[in-house]
Backbone as a ProteinNet text record, in pm:
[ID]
protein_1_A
[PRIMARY]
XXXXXXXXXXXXXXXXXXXXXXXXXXXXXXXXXXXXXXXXXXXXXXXXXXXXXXXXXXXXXXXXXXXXXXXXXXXXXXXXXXXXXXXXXXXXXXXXXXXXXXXXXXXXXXXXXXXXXXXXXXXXXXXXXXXXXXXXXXXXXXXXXXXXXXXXXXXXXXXXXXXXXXXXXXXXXX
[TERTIARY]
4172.4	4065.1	3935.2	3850.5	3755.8	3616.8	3551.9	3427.1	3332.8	3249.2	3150.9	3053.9	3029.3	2885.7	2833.8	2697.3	2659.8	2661.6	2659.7	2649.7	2549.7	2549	2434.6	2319.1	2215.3	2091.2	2110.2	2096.6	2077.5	1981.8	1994.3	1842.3	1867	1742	1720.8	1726.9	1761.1	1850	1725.7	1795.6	1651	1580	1698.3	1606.5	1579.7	1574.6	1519.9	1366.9	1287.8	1147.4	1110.8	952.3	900	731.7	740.9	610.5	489.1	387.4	302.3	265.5	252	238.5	71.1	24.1	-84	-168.3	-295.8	-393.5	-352.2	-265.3	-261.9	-119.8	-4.6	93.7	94.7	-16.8	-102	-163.6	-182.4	-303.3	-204.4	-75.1	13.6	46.1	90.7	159.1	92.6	-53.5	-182.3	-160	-209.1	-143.3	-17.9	77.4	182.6	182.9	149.3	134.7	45	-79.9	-159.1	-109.7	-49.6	94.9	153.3	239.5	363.7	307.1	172	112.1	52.6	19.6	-38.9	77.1	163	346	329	331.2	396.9	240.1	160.7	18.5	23.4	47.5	71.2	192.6	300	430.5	391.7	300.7	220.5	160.1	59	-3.5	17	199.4	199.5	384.2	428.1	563.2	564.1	397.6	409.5	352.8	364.7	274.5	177.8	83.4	-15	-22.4	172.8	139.5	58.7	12.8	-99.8	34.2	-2	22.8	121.1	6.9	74	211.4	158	284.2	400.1	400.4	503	614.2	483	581.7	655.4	627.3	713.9	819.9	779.4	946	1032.6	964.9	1053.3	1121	1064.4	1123	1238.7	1219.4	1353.1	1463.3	1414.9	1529.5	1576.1	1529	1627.5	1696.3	1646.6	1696	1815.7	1771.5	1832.4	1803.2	1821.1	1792.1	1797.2	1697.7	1690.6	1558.5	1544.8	1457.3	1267.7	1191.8	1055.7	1053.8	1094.5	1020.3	1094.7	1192.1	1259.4	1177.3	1121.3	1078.7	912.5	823.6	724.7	700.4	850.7	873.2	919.9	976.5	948.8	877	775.6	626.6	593.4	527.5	473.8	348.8	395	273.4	298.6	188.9	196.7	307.5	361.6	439.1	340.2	236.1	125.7	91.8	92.7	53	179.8	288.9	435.8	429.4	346.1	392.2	307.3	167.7	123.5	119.4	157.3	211.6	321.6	450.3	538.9	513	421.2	344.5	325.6	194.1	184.8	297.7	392	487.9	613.5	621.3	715.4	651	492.2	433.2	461.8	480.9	510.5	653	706.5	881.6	918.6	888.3	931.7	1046	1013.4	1096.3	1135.3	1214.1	1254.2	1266.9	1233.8	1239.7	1352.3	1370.3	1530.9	1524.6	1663.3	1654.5	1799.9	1842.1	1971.5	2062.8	2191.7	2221.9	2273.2	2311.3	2252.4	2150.9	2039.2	1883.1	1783.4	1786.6	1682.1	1532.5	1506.7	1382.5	1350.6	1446.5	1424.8	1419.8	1265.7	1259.3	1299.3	1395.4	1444.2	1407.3	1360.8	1317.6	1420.7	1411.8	1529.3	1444.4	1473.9	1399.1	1491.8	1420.4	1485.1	1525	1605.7	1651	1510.5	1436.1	1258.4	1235.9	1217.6	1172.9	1219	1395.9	1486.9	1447.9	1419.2	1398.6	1255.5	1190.6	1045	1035.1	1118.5	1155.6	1191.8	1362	1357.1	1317.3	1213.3	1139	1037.8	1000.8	894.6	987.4	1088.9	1154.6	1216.3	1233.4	1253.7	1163.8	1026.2	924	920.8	954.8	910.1	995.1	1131.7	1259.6	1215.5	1189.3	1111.9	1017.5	923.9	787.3	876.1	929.6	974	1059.4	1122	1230.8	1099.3	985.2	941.5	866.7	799.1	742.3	812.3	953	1059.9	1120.7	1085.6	1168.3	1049	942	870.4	897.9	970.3	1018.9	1147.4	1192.4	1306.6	1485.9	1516.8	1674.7	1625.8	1599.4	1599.7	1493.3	1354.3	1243	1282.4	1346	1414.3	1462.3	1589.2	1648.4	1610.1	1497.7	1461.7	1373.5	1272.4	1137.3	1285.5	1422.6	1500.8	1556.5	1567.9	1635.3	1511.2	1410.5	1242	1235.7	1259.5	1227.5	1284.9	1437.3	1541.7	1500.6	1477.2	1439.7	1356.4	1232.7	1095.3	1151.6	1213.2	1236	1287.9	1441	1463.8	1410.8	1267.5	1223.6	1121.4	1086.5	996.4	1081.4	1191.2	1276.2	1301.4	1346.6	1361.1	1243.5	1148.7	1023.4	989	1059.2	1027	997.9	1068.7	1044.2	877.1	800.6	672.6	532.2	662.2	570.7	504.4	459.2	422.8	528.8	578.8	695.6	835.3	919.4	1048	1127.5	1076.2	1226.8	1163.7	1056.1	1025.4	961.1	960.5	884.3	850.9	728.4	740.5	744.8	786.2	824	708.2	670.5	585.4	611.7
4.3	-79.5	-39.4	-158.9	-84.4	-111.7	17.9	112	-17.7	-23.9	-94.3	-62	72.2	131.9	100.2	94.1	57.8	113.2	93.6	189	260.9	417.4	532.5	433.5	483.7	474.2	526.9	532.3	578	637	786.6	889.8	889	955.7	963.5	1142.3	1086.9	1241.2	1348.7	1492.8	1591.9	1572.4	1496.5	1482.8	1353.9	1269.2	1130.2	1154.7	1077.9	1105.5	1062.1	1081.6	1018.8	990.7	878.6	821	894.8	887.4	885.7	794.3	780.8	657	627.1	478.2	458.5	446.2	443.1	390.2	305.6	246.6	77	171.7	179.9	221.3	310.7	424.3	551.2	511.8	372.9	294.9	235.8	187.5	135.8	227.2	336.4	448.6	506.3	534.7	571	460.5	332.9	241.4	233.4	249.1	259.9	335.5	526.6	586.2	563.7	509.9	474.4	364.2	274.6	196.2	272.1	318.8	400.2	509.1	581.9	664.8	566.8	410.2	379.8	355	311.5	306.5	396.3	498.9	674.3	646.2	669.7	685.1	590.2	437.2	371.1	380.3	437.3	480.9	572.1	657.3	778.1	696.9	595.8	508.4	437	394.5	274.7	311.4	414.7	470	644.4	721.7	868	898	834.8	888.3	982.9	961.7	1078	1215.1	1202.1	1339.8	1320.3	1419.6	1437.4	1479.3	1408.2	1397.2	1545.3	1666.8	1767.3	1793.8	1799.7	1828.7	1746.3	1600.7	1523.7	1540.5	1631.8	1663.9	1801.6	1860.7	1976.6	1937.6	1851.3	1761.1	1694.5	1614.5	1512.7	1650.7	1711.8	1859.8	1883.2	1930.9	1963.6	1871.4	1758	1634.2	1644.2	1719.4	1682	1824.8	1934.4	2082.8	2070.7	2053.8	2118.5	2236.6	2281.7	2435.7	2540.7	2586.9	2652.5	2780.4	2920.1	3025.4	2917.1	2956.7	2917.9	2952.6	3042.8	3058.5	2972	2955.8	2768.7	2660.8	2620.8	2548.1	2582.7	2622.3	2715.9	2701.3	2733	2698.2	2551.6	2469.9	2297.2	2268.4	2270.9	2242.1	2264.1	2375.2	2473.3	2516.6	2549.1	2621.6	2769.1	2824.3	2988.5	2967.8	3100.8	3106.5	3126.3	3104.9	3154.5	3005.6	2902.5	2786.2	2702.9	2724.6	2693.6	2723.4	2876.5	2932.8	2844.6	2845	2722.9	2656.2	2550.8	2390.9	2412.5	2520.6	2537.6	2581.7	2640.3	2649	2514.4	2400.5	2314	2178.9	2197.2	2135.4	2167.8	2300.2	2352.1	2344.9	2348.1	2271.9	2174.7	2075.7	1945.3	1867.9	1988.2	1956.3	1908.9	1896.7	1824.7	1923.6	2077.4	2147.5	2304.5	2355.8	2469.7	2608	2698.3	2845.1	2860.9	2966.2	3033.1	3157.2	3234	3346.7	3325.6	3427.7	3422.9	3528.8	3452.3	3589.6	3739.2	3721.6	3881.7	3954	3840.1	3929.9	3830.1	3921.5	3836.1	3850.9	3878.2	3911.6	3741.7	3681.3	3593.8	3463.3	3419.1	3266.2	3174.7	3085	2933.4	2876.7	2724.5	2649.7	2492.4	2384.5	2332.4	2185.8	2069.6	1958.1	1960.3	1928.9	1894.9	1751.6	1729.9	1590.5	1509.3	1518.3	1435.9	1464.8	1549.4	1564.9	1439.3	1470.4	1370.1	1240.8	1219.9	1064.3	1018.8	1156	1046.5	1072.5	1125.8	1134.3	1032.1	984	839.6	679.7	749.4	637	596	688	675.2	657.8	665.3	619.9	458.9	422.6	310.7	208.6	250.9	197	172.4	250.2	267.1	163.9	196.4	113	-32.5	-91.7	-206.7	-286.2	-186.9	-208.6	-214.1	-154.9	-143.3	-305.6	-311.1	-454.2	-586.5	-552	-697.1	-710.8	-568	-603.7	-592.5	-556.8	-571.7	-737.7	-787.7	-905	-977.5	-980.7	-1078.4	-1040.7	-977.5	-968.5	-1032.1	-1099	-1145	-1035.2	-1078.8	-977.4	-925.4	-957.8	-899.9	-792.9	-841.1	-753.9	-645	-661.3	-499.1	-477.7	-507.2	-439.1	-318.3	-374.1	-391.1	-239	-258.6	-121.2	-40.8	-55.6	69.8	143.5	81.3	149.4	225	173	247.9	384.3	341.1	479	614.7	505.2	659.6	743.2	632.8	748.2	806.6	727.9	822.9	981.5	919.7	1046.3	1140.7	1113.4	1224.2	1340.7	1254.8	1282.5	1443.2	1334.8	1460.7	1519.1	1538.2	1629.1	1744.4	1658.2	1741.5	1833.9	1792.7	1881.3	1983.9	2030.9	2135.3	2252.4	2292.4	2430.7	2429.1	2304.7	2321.3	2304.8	2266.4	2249.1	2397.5	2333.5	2466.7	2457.7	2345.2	2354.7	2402.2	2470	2520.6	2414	2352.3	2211.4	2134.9	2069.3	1948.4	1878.2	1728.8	1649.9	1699.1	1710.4	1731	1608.9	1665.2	1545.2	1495.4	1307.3	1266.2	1142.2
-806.4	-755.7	-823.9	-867.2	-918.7	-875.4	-881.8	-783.4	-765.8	-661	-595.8	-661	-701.1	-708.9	-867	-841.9	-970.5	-1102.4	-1225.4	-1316.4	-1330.2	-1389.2	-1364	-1454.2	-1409.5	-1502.6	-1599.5	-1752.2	-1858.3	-1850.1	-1916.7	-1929.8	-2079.6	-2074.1	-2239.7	-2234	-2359.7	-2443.8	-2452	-2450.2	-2478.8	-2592	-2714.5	-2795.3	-2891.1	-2781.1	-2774.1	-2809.5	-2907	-2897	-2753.6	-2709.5	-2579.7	-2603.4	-2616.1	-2627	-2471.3	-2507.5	-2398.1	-2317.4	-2179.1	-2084.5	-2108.4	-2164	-2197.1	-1998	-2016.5	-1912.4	-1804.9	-1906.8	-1785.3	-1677.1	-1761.9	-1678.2	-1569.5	-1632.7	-1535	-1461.7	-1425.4	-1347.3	-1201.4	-1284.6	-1187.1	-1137.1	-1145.3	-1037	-967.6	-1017.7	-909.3	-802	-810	-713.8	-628.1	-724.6	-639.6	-530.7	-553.5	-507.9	-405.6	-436.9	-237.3	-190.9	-253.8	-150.7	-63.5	-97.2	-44.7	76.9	24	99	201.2	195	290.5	353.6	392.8	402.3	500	432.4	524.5	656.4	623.3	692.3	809.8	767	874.9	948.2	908.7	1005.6	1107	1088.5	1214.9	1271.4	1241	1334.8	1439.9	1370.5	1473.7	1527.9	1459.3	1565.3	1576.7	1516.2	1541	1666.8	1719.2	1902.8	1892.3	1788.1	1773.8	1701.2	1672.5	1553.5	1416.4	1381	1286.3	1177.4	1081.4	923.9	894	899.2	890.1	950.1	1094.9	1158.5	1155	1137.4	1087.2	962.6	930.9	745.2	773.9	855.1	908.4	977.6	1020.6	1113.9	1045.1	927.6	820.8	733.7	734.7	640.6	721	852	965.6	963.5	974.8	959	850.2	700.9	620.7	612.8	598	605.6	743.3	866.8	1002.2	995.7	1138.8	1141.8	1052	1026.4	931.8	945.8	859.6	887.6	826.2	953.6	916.6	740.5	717.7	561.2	434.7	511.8	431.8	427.1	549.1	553.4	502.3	516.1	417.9	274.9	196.4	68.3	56.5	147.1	142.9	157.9	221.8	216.1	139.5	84.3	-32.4	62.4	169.6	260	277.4	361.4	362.3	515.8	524.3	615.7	766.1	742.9	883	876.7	839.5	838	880.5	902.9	929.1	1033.8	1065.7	1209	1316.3	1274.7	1350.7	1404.9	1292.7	1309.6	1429.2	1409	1461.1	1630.1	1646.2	1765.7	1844.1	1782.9	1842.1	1860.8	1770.6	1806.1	1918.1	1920.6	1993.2	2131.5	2153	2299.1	2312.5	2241.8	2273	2199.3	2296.2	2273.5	2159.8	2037.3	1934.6	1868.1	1864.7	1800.3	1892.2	1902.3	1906	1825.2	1847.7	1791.3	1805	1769.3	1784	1689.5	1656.3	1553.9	1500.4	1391.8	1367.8	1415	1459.9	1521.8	1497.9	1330.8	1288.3	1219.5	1248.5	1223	1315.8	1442.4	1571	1500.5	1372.6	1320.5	1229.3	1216.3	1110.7	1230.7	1250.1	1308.4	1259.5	1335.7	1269.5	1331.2	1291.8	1368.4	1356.3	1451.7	1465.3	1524.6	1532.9	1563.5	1743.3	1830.6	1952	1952.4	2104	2076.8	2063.4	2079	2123.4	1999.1	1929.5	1759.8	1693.3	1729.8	1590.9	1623.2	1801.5	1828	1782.7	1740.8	1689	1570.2	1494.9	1347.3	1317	1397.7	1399.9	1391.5	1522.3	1499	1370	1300.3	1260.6	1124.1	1068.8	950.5	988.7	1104.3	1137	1116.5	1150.6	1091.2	953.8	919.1	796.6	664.8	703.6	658.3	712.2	848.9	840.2	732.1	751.6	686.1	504.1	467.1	318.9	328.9	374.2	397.1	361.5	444.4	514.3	359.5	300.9	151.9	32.6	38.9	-93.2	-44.2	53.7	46.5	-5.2	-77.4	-134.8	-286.3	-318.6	-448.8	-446.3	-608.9	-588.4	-612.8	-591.3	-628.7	-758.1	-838.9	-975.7	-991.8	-874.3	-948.1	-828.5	-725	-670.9	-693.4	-785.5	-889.3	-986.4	-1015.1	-1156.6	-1091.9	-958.4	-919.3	-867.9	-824	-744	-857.3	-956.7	-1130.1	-1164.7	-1124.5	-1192.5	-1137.4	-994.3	-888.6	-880.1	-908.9	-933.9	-1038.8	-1118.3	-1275.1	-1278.3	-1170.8	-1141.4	-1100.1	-941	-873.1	-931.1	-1022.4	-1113.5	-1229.4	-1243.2	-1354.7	-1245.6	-1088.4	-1026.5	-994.3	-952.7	-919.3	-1018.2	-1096.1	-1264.3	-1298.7	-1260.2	-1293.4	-1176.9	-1075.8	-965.9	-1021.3	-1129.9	-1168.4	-1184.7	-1219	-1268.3	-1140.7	-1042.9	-906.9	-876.7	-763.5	-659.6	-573.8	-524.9	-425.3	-467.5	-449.5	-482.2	-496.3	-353.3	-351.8	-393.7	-501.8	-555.7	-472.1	-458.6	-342.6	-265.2	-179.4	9.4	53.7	190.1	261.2	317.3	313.9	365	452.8
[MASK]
++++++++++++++++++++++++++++++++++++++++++++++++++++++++++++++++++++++++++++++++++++++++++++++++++++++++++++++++++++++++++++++++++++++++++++++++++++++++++++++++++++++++++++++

């Protein structure tokens, strides 16, 4: 039977030449980019019940890690581990997440999304997957085609480039 899935994107070879991206193209992804950020920004507005930006990105981090030691999550962010501990404070007041330790080193804090965390994690990607639907459906089949082949190659390319981040794991979560 043969596969559903699409064929890979073609990358270019290490030693493919690579032109430089002129003004205009550097112009579109600045844009893009406060799109997407207005995207994420208005998903806290209108399904984050008031969590603040920061602390949301410590939770979207949890949702994709799961339980895991604070200083995991620290290096997904690319924050100090006293700025993790924090955040992790005012969220764990307001039930979103849980402490915990491991159980052969009670020295190492993990932190873990509660059921109330994942449900407003939830929500707020639900939003969000909405909101993406209602403005990719004014494009036609071809030109979402055409930006989801763009994106992957984007994303690979930032992914590909972590070693040069500050963050360990590449993207943070927003």
């Amino acid at each position: 039977m043969e596969s559903m899935r699409p064929d890979p994107i073609p990358t270019e070879s290490a030693a493919s030449p690579r032109s430089t991206p002129d003004s205009a193209q550097v112009q579109v992804f600045q844009q893009a980019t406060r799109d997407l950020i207005g995207i994420a920004l208005r998903s806290l507005e209108e399904a984050g019940d008031g969590v603040p930006l920061s602390q949301m990105r410590l939770l979207l981090a949890l949702w994709d890690l799961g339980r895991c030691p604070s200083s995991q999550v620290a290096a997904a962010l690319g924050l100090a581990a006293s700025s993790v501990t924090r955040l992790a404070d005012r969220l764990a007041a307001s039930g979103l997440l849980e402490r915990g330790s491991l159980p052969d080193s009670r020295r190492v804090v993990t932190l873990e999304l509660t059921a109330l965390g994942r449900e407003q994690v939830a929500r707020v990607l639900e939003w969000r997957e909405q909101e993406l639907k209602r403005v990719l459906g004014a494009l036609s089949p071809q030109q979402r085609a055409a930006t989801a082949d763009g994106l992957r190659c984007l994303h690979r390319a930032v992914a590909g480039d972590a070693g040069a981040s500050p963050f360990a794991a590449g993207p943070v979560p927003l």
